Amino acid sequence: SQQGEEDPQALSIQEGENATMNCSYKTSINNLQWYRQNSGRGLVHLILIRSNEREKHSGRLRVTLDTSKKSSSLLITASRAADTASYFCATDNQAGTALIFGKGTTLSVSS
Amino acid sequence: KAGVTQTPRYLIKTRGQQVTLSCSPISGHRSVSWYQQTPGQGLQFLFEYFSETQRNKGNFPGRFSGRQFSNSRSEMNVSTLELGDSALYLCASSSDRNTDTQYFGPGTRLTVL
């Protein structure tokens, strides 16, 4: 089934550094979303980018989308310890009836 | 606006029992979706309710069912619990389509012994 796959699975950085995580998917999409989850809690929506958009910003977040490569990246600039969480990309399935989530990237930011 | 709420937050059940989880969406949201999250399978879509009707369904057995009330609150039921049903069950709401931005609740942690 269509599914976003995040890379890397885990990422450890120091406070102040930038964190980049990638997402690849298999078939055409209408939009791609990124979510954050803190340790077994609910997911928090970060950003939605539509298939006709190439880049989007929100605060310290920058998301790019390359539909020709079926990939997206999430950049968090000037990371903080509070950014420690799992990050998931989600795409709509081909029928447009559900969101399909990847397995996530676990980001650890140490001070 | 108040966020999505889920009750209970934690549940412990034994195999063969049944369980009902509750979700109250953000006021004005008519779409409620349920997801199961496990370490092995990740986040998987269970089903979506919209205006009291199941609009979309994932690939789960019939033991998993749900309903939605006229005030958009939703319940999910799992019958004949199995050990593999132990998971974090997440509810999410959106104003219209379940492929739009989803607003998640804190989840219900179900442990089946």
XYZ file of N, CA and C in Angstrom:
672
model
N 0.845 -1.192 0.000
C 0.000 0.000 0.000
C 0.886 1.249 0.000
N 0.365 2.345 -0.516
C 1.131 3.576 -0.550
C 1.473 4.014 0.868
N 2.708 4.375 1.068
C 3.123 4.774 2.397
C 4.345 5.651 2.305
N 4.359 6.704 3.109
C 5.558 7.499 3.187
C 6.583 6.773 4.038
N 7.815 6.881 3.661
C 8.890 6.274 4.448
C 9.871 7.371 4.807
N 10.095 7.548 6.103
C 10.988 8.595 6.558
C 12.421 8.084 6.650
N 13.317 8.991 6.457
C 14.744 8.689 6.538
C 15.453 9.912 7.115
N 16.333 9.772 8.116
C 16.698 8.510 8.764
C 15.640 8.040 9.766
N 15.805 6.852 10.299
C 14.889 6.377 11.334
C 15.122 7.116 12.639
N 16.391 7.463 12.897
C 16.734 8.175 14.121
C 17.810 9.202 13.822
N 17.753 10.309 14.553
C 18.675 11.415 14.322
C 18.991 12.068 15.670
N 20.275 12.203 15.961
C 20.690 12.857 17.218
C 21.547 14.059 16.891
N 21.188 15.210 17.422
C 21.932 16.439 17.164
C 22.047 17.254 18.446
N 22.850 18.304 18.370
C 23.010 19.232 19.481
C 22.080 20.423 19.282
N 21.721 21.034 20.391
C 20.909 22.256 20.322
C 21.597 23.279 19.417
N 20.798 23.965 18.634
C 21.351 24.982 17.745
C 21.636 24.470 16.344
N 21.782 23.159 16.211
C 22.037 22.578 14.890
C 20.726 22.452 14.118
N 20.858 22.259 12.818
C 19.687 22.029 11.971
C 19.427 20.531 11.853
N 18.163 20.172 11.748
C 17.778 18.770 11.573
C 17.028 18.627 10.259
N 17.435 17.664 9.467
C 16.758 17.408 8.192
C 16.287 15.965 8.157
N 15.031 15.775 7.864
C 14.497 14.438 7.688
C 13.737 14.372 6.371
N 13.759 13.200 5.776
C 13.210 13.016 4.442
C 12.069 12.011 4.437
N 11.229 12.167 3.438
C 10.085 11.280 3.292
C 9.955 10.922 1.819
N 9.815 9.644 1.536
C 9.559 9.219 0.161
C 8.224 8.497 0.103
N 7.553 8.616 -1.013
C 6.253 7.961 -1.158
C 6.189 7.323 -2.534
N 5.130 6.556 -2.772
C 5.149 5.690 -3.947
C 4.291 6.171 -5.116
N 3.142 6.753 -4.832
C 2.257 7.125 -5.940
C 1.870 8.596 -5.835
N 1.161 9.093 -6.828
C 0.811 10.512 -6.852
C -0.051 10.887 -5.654
N 0.086 12.121 -5.224
C -0.602 12.590 -4.023
C -1.286 13.924 -4.283
N -2.225 14.277 -3.433
C -2.831 15.592 -3.457
C -2.121 16.538 -2.489
N -1.726 15.988 -1.370
C -0.966 16.777 -0.419
C -0.105 15.875 0.452
N 0.853 16.483 1.110
C 1.729 15.756 2.029
C 1.775 16.567 3.313
N 1.702 15.878 4.427
C 1.673 16.563 5.715
C 2.789 16.032 6.610
N 3.219 16.875 7.515
C 4.171 16.472 8.539
C 3.532 16.674 9.911
N 3.766 15.678 10.770
C 3.244 15.711 12.132
C 4.368 15.414 13.109
N 4.202 15.903 14.326
C 5.137 15.626 15.411
C 4.399 14.888 16.518
N 5.112 13.942 17.149
C 4.542 13.215 18.280
C 5.568 13.161 19.393
N 5.164 13.661 20.544
C 6.004 13.573 21.721
C 5.657 12.300 22.483
N 6.666 11.464 22.672
C 6.629 10.277 23.518
C 5.244 9.712 23.851
N 4.644 9.007 22.884
C 3.400 8.307 23.165
C 2.192 9.187 23.358
N 2.274 10.418 22.916
C 1.124 11.314 23.011
C 0.454 11.427 21.645
N -0.508 12.309 21.551
C -1.171 12.532 20.275
C -0.265 13.262 19.304
N -0.622 13.215 18.035
C 0.169 13.876 17.005
C -0.250 15.341 16.878
N 0.730 16.157 16.553
C 0.476 17.575 16.341
C 0.802 17.907 14.889
N -0.146 18.528 14.207
C 0.068 18.890 12.811
C 1.082 20.017 12.708
N 2.063 19.852 11.826
C 3.090 20.878 11.632
C 2.839 21.690 10.375
N 2.673 21.009 9.269
C 2.585 21.724 8.002
C 1.960 20.811 6.946
N 1.221 21.410 6.041
C 0.651 20.711 4.895
C 1.149 21.384 3.633
N 1.638 20.585 2.702
C 2.094 21.134 1.431
C 1.329 20.419 0.317
N 0.777 21.200 -0.595
C -0.027 20.633 -1.668
C 0.867 20.215 -2.832
N 0.352 19.371 -3.669
C 1.172 18.794 -4.751
C 1.660 19.844 -5.740
N 0.997 21.004 -5.801
C 1.439 22.040 -6.737
C 2.364 23.069 -6.065
N 2.743 22.803 -4.831
C 3.668 23.675 -4.118
C 5.028 23.003 -4.028
N 6.076 23.802 -3.993
C 7.428 23.238 -3.953
C 8.095 23.453 -2.601
N 7.691 24.512 -1.913
C 8.323 24.823 -0.641
C 7.336 25.589 0.233
N 7.454 25.331 1.537
C 6.591 26.026 2.472
C 7.343 26.247 3.779
N 7.076 27.381 4.421
C 7.757 27.711 5.656
C 6.727 27.927 6.763
N 7.142 27.570 7.971
C 6.341 27.889 9.150
C 7.290 28.023 10.322
N 7.563 29.253 10.722
C 8.509 29.480 11.817
C 9.877 28.916 11.488
N 10.359 27.996 12.328
C 11.672 27.371 12.095
C 11.581 26.150 11.178
N 10.427 25.882 10.647
C 10.237 24.720 9.780
C 10.240 25.120 8.315
N 10.901 24.281 7.521
C 10.873 24.465 6.073
C 10.618 23.103 5.451
N 9.599 23.028 4.638
C 9.258 21.781 3.969
C 9.396 21.970 2.470
N 10.001 21.000 1.818
C 10.073 21.004 0.364
C 9.375 19.759 -0.168
N 8.893 19.867 -1.365
C 8.225 18.745 -2.018
C 8.707 18.645 -3.451
N 9.165 17.474 -3.830
C 9.591 17.207 -5.200
C 8.725 16.065 -5.722
N 7.703 16.407 -6.468
C 6.765 15.375 -6.928
C 7.391 14.490 -8.006
N 8.394 15.005 -8.716
C 9.049 14.176 -9.742
C 9.860 13.053 -9.104
N 10.377 13.321 -7.911
C 11.140 12.300 -7.174
C 10.285 11.632 -6.102
N 9.047 12.085 -5.976
C 8.160 11.548 -4.944
C 8.842 11.604 -3.576
N 9.285 12.785 -3.225
C 9.964 12.932 -1.946
C 9.723 14.311 -1.358
N 9.874 14.372 -0.048
C 9.718 15.616 0.689
C 10.773 15.665 1.775
N 11.138 16.861 2.184
C 12.052 16.988 3.305
C 11.523 18.021 4.288
N 11.819 17.766 5.546
C 11.466 18.679 6.630
C 12.759 19.157 7.272
N 12.958 20.453 7.280
C 14.137 21.050 7.898
C 13.692 21.828 9.124
N 14.302 21.524 10.255
C 14.082 22.289 11.481
C 15.368 23.052 11.749
N 15.299 24.352 11.734
C 16.496 25.142 11.952
C 16.672 25.478 13.434
N 17.921 25.666 13.828
C 18.249 26.065 15.205
C 17.486 25.215 16.221
N 17.702 23.909 16.170
C 16.934 22.974 17.006
C 17.064 23.274 18.492
N 16.005 22.940 19.206
C 15.950 23.095 20.652
C 15.651 21.743 21.284
N 15.964 21.616 22.560
C 15.680 20.362 23.262
C 14.196 20.008 23.159
N 13.343 21.021 23.125
C 11.900 20.793 23.038
C 11.473 20.209 21.697
N 12.364 20.206 20.705
C 12.043 19.604 19.411
C 12.196 18.088 19.440
N 12.736 17.562 20.528
C 12.877 16.112 20.674
C 11.507 15.453 20.569
N 11.346 14.591 19.566
C 10.043 13.982 19.281
C 10.194 13.057 18.088
N 9.116 12.383 17.739
C 9.078 11.619 16.487
C 8.335 12.446 15.449
N 8.827 12.398 14.226
C 8.238 13.187 13.150
C 7.750 12.232 12.053
N 6.520 12.446 11.637
C 5.891 11.573 10.657
C 5.456 12.374 9.439
N 5.638 11.772 8.264
C 5.007 12.344 7.087
C 3.755 11.517 6.788
N 2.786 12.157 6.184
C 1.534 11.480 5.859
C 1.069 11.937 4.483
N 0.629 10.987 3.688
C 0.104 11.299 2.362
C -1.297 10.710 2.236
N -2.098 11.315 1.374
C -3.418 10.736 1.122
C -3.250 9.529 0.206
N -4.063 8.511 0.427
C -3.976 7.338 -0.438
C -4.566 7.656 -1.806
N -4.393 6.742 -2.738
C -4.795 7.013 -4.120
C -6.268 7.346 -4.243
N -7.075 6.705 -3.404
C -8.521 6.948 -3.474
C -8.915 8.235 -2.758
N -7.963 8.835 -2.033
C -8.288 10.058 -1.297
C -9.194 9.818 -0.117
N -9.128 8.612 0.451
C -10.040 8.260 1.528
C -9.369 8.124 2.879
N -8.053 8.230 2.926
C -7.368 8.065 4.204
C -5.972 8.657 4.125
N -5.440 9.001 5.283
C -4.045 9.404 5.385
C -3.208 8.170 5.698
N -2.099 8.050 4.997
C -1.170 6.953 5.250
C 0.090 7.555 5.857
N 0.451 7.050 7.040
C 1.595 7.575 7.765
C 2.822 6.692 7.571
N 3.981 7.331 7.561
C 5.228 6.588 7.570
C 5.550 6.128 8.984
N 6.687 5.442 9.125
C 7.078 4.912 10.422
C 7.728 5.968 11.317
N 8.125 7.079 10.725
C 8.610 8.200 11.522
C 10.117 8.276 11.682
N 10.587 9.475 11.963
C 11.987 9.734 12.338
C 11.998 10.186 13.779
N 12.822 9.535 14.596
C 12.943 9.932 15.996
C 14.097 10.907 16.114
N 13.783 12.125 16.511
C 14.781 13.181 16.650
C 15.085 13.399 18.120
N 16.375 13.410 18.427
C 16.811 13.682 19.790
C 17.738 14.887 19.745
N 17.369 15.936 20.477
C 18.163 17.151 20.534
C 18.705 17.296 21.949
N 20.013 17.288 22.068
C 20.613 17.376 23.398
C 21.199 18.764 23.623
N 21.159 19.179 24.873
C 21.647 20.532 25.229
C 23.079 20.475 25.733
N -10.803 27.318 20.966
C -11.611 26.103 20.938
C -10.911 25.013 21.701
N -11.704 24.182 22.368
C -11.122 23.041 23.048
C -10.644 22.039 22.002
N -9.591 21.299 22.376
C -9.036 20.328 21.449
C -9.824 19.030 21.463
N -9.289 18.042 20.780
C -9.901 16.715 20.742
C -9.640 16.016 22.077
N -10.664 15.464 22.645
C -10.496 14.753 23.915
C -10.832 13.283 23.730
N -10.110 12.457 24.465
C -10.341 11.011 24.409
C -10.427 10.465 25.830
N -11.352 9.565 26.031
C -11.470 8.893 27.314
C -11.710 7.412 27.120
N -11.221 6.551 28.012
C -10.261 6.917 29.059
C -8.865 7.086 28.467
N -7.931 7.507 29.241
C -6.565 7.647 28.738
C -5.811 6.319 28.805
N -6.139 5.501 29.769
C -5.490 4.200 29.930
C -6.539 3.145 30.248
N -6.298 1.952 29.698
C -7.202 0.830 29.919
C -6.391 -0.455 29.987
N -6.762 -1.306 30.919
C -6.176 -2.643 30.957
C -7.316 -3.641 30.894
N -7.255 -4.530 29.935
C -8.282 -5.544 29.742
C -7.621 -6.904 29.584
N -8.422 -7.949 29.661
C -7.910 -9.299 29.424
C -8.462 -9.841 28.115
N -7.777 -10.816 27.585
C -8.191 -11.427 26.310
C -9.650 -11.876 26.359
N -10.350 -11.636 25.284
C -11.734 -12.055 25.194
C -12.731 -10.986 25.609
N -12.275 -10.004 26.363
C -13.179 -8.924 26.769
C -13.417 -7.965 25.608
N -14.328 -7.040 25.823
C -14.533 -6.000 24.829
C -14.281 -4.648 25.475
N -14.059 -3.648 24.644
C -13.728 -2.330 25.163
C -14.370 -1.255 24.283
N -14.734 -0.149 24.902
C -15.281 0.991 24.175
C -14.469 2.225 24.510
N -14.013 2.903 23.467
C -13.242 4.126 23.618
C -14.079 5.287 23.090
N -13.881 6.457 23.694
C -14.689 7.604 23.329
C -13.822 8.757 22.841
N -14.381 9.531 21.921
C -13.661 10.664 21.345
C -14.626 11.827 21.132
N -14.235 13.001 21.614
C -15.006 14.212 21.346
C -14.188 15.123 20.446
N -14.670 15.411 19.248
C -13.884 16.205 18.307
C -13.931 17.692 18.645
N -13.138 18.443 17.918
C -13.175 19.894 18.041
C -14.558 20.369 17.614
N -15.094 21.333 18.331
C -16.419 21.852 18.026
C -16.502 22.302 16.573
N -17.527 21.811 15.876
C -17.700 22.174 14.476
C -17.105 21.183 13.498
N -16.240 20.312 13.980
C -15.668 19.286 13.101
C -16.641 18.131 12.955
N -16.855 17.711 11.715
C -17.799 16.623 11.477
C -17.122 15.292 11.149
N -15.848 15.354 10.808
C -15.123 14.122 10.467
C -14.310 13.659 11.664
N -14.479 12.410 12.026
C -13.697 11.797 13.102
C -13.069 10.519 12.566
N -11.757 10.435 12.695
C -11.028 9.248 12.245
C -10.351 8.579 13.428
N -10.198 7.281 13.328
C -9.537 6.506 14.366
C -8.305 5.821 13.771
N -7.247 5.809 14.573
C -5.995 5.177 14.160
C -5.498 4.271 15.296
N -4.803 3.220 14.892
C -4.131 2.351 15.848
C -2.626 2.534 15.670
N -1.920 2.736 16.765
C -0.465 2.886 16.673
C 0.225 1.815 17.508
N 1.061 1.030 16.865
C 1.858 0.020 17.546
C 3.305 0.165 17.110
N 4.251 -0.306 17.932
C 5.663 -0.195 17.552
C 5.968 -0.940 16.252
N 5.312 -2.050 16.024
C 5.620 -2.846 14.848
C 4.988 -2.345 13.561
N 3.732 -1.962 13.619
C 2.983 -1.568 12.425
C 2.880 -0.064 12.234
N 3.266 0.701 13.250
C 3.157 2.145 13.136
C 1.711 2.608 13.246
N 1.423 3.711 12.600
C 0.085 4.307 12.621
C -0.746 3.737 11.494
N -1.857 3.121 11.842
C -2.723 2.543 10.819
C -4.136 3.086 10.955
N -4.718 3.415 9.829
C -6.066 3.971 9.765
C -7.098 2.878 10.006
N -7.981 3.132 10.952
C -9.050 2.182 11.261
C -10.317 2.496 10.474
N -10.883 3.649 10.723
C -12.079 4.091 10.000
C -12.340 5.560 10.265
N -13.247 6.111 9.438
C -13.635 7.502 9.554
C -15.146 7.599 9.582
N -15.645 8.460 10.448
C -17.071 8.744 10.502
C -17.309 10.202 10.150
N -18.386 10.419 9.403
C -18.761 11.768 8.988
C -20.274 11.848 9.014
N -20.795 12.812 9.747
C -22.251 12.971 9.853
C -22.932 11.645 10.189
N -22.421 10.969 11.199
C -22.995 9.749 11.775
C -22.891 8.534 10.868
N -22.151 8.636 9.784
C -22.018 7.515 8.848
C -20.550 7.142 8.699
N -20.281 5.846 8.628
C -18.910 5.439 8.362
C -18.611 5.748 6.901
N -17.674 6.637 6.669
C -17.397 7.077 5.305
C -16.236 6.305 4.695
N -15.253 5.964 5.511
C -14.102 5.220 5.008
C -13.661 4.190 6.038
N -13.043 3.137 5.556
C -12.655 2.051 6.438
C -11.289 1.531 6.048
N -10.455 1.248 7.051
C -9.156 0.649 6.811
C -9.268 -0.861 6.784
N -8.123 -1.507 6.818
C -8.081 -2.953 6.685
C -7.973 -3.639 8.044
N -9.010 -3.569 8.810
C -9.052 -4.200 10.133
C -10.230 -5.163 10.189
N -10.115 -6.198 11.050
C -11.220 -7.174 11.133
C -12.484 -6.558 11.721
N -13.572 -7.274 11.557
C -14.871 -6.791 11.997
C -15.000 -6.608 13.499
N -14.032 -7.134 14.257
C -14.058 -6.924 15.713
C -13.921 -5.444 16.068
N -13.397 -4.687 15.131
C -13.238 -3.247 15.329
C -14.434 -2.540 14.694
N -15.142 -1.798 15.495
C -16.309 -1.093 14.972
C -16.403 0.272 15.639
N -17.259 1.091 15.107
C -17.407 2.411 15.691
C -18.763 2.996 15.386
N -18.984 4.147 15.915
C -20.197 4.889 15.578
C -19.975 6.356 15.892
N -20.845 7.171 15.348
C -20.776 8.603 15.608
C -22.165 9.108 15.946
N -22.219 9.985 16.897
C -23.494 10.522 17.358
C -23.798 11.857 16.675
N -24.989 12.343 16.881
C -25.411 13.562 16.192
C -24.581 14.781 16.597
N -23.944 14.720 17.765
C -23.088 15.849 18.184
C -21.638 15.646 17.735
N -21.427 14.684 16.837
C -20.124 14.335 16.254
C -19.216 13.531 17.175
N -19.582 13.368 18.424
C -18.788 12.507 19.292
C -18.769 11.097 18.714
N -17.664 10.406 18.908
C -17.536 9.072 18.309
C -17.071 8.065 19.354
N -17.475 6.860 19.173
C -17.006 5.749 19.992
C -16.420 4.678 19.087
N -15.444 3.989 19.637
C -14.851 2.861 18.943
C -14.953 1.654 19.866
N -15.319 0.537 19.306
C -15.486 -0.679 20.093
C -14.600 -1.786 19.532
N -13.954 -2.489 20.423
C -13.202 -3.677 20.001
C -13.743 -4.858 20.795
N -14.220 -5.864 20.108
C -14.762 -7.040 20.784
C -13.736 -8.171 20.767
N -13.925 -9.122 21.638
C -13.069 -10.309 21.727
C -11.593 -9.917 21.625
N -11.151 -9.167 22.590
C -9.805 -8.618 22.563
C -8.737 -9.697 22.443
N -7.703 -9.364 21.666
C -6.530 -10.228 21.513
C -5.306 -9.475 22.031
N -4.255 -10.242 22.350
C -3.039 -9.603 22.860
C -2.522 -8.555 21.876
N -2.642 -8.840 20.602
C -2.145 -7.939 19.563
C -2.924 -6.645 19.441
N -4.016 -6.525 20.159
C -4.789 -5.278 20.130
C -4.200 -4.231 21.061
N -3.218 -4.634 21.851
C -2.547 -3.662 22.722
C -1.907 -2.589 21.854
N -2.269 -1.355 22.101
C -1.822 -0.267 21.229
C -2.248 1.066 21.808
N -1.778 2.116 21.164
C -2.275 3.464 21.420
C -3.331 3.742 20.354
N -4.532 4.043 20.791
C -5.612 4.344 19.855
C -5.821 5.852 19.819
N -5.670 6.381 18.632
C -5.742 7.821 18.445
C -6.976 8.201 17.651
N -7.583 9.251 18.093
C -8.736 9.812 17.408
C -8.303 11.157 16.834
N -8.796 11.479 15.655
C -8.473 12.756 15.033
C -9.722 13.338 14.397
N -9.834 14.644 14.427
C -10.991 15.266 13.787
C -10.536 16.285 12.756
N -11.405 16.525 11.802
C -11.176 17.569 10.799
C -12.541 18.124 10.411
N -12.505 19.276 9.777
C -13.767 19.939 9.459
C -14.521 19.240 8.334
N -13.752 18.644 7.416
C -14.428 18.046 6.271
C -13.800 16.695 5.914
N -12.756 16.725 5.107
C -12.165 15.472 4.639
C -11.122 14.948 5.622
N -11.031 13.632 5.714
C -10.044 13.056 6.629
C -8.650 13.060 6.027
N -8.479 13.612 4.832
C -7.142 13.782 4.272
C -6.683 15.233 4.389
N -7.515 16.067 4.984
C -7.109 17.426 5.330
C -6.348 17.377 6.654
N -5.970 18.514 7.148
C -5.266 18.581 8.426
C -6.073 17.869 9.503
N -5.409 16.966 10.187
C -6.037 16.209 11.263
C -5.603 16.769 12.614
N -6.572 16.898 13.510
C -6.294 17.354 14.869
C -6.477 16.154 15.783
N -5.383 15.740 16.403
C -5.388 14.506 17.173
C -5.662 14.736 18.660
N -6.305 13.746 19.243
C -6.437 13.693 20.688
C -5.194 13.072 21.310
N -5.145 12.995 22.649
C -3.959 12.457 23.327
C -3.845 10.943 23.244
N -4.917 10.281 22.845
C -4.868 8.836 22.695
C -5.346 8.076 23.918
N -5.733 6.838 23.685
C -6.063 5.895 24.749
C -5.076 4.740 24.651
N -4.360 4.511 25.733
C -3.394 3.396 25.764
C -4.118 2.149 26.260
N -4.292 1.174 25.376
C -4.971 -0.080 25.719
C -3.951 -1.183 25.881
N -3.997 -1.831 27.009
C -3.147 -2.992 27.271
C -4.043 -4.203 27.451
N -3.771 -5.256 26.671
C -4.539 -6.492 26.766
C -3.644 -7.572 27.367
N -4.107 -8.122 28.499
C -3.311 -9.136 29.196
C -3.848 -10.538 28.942
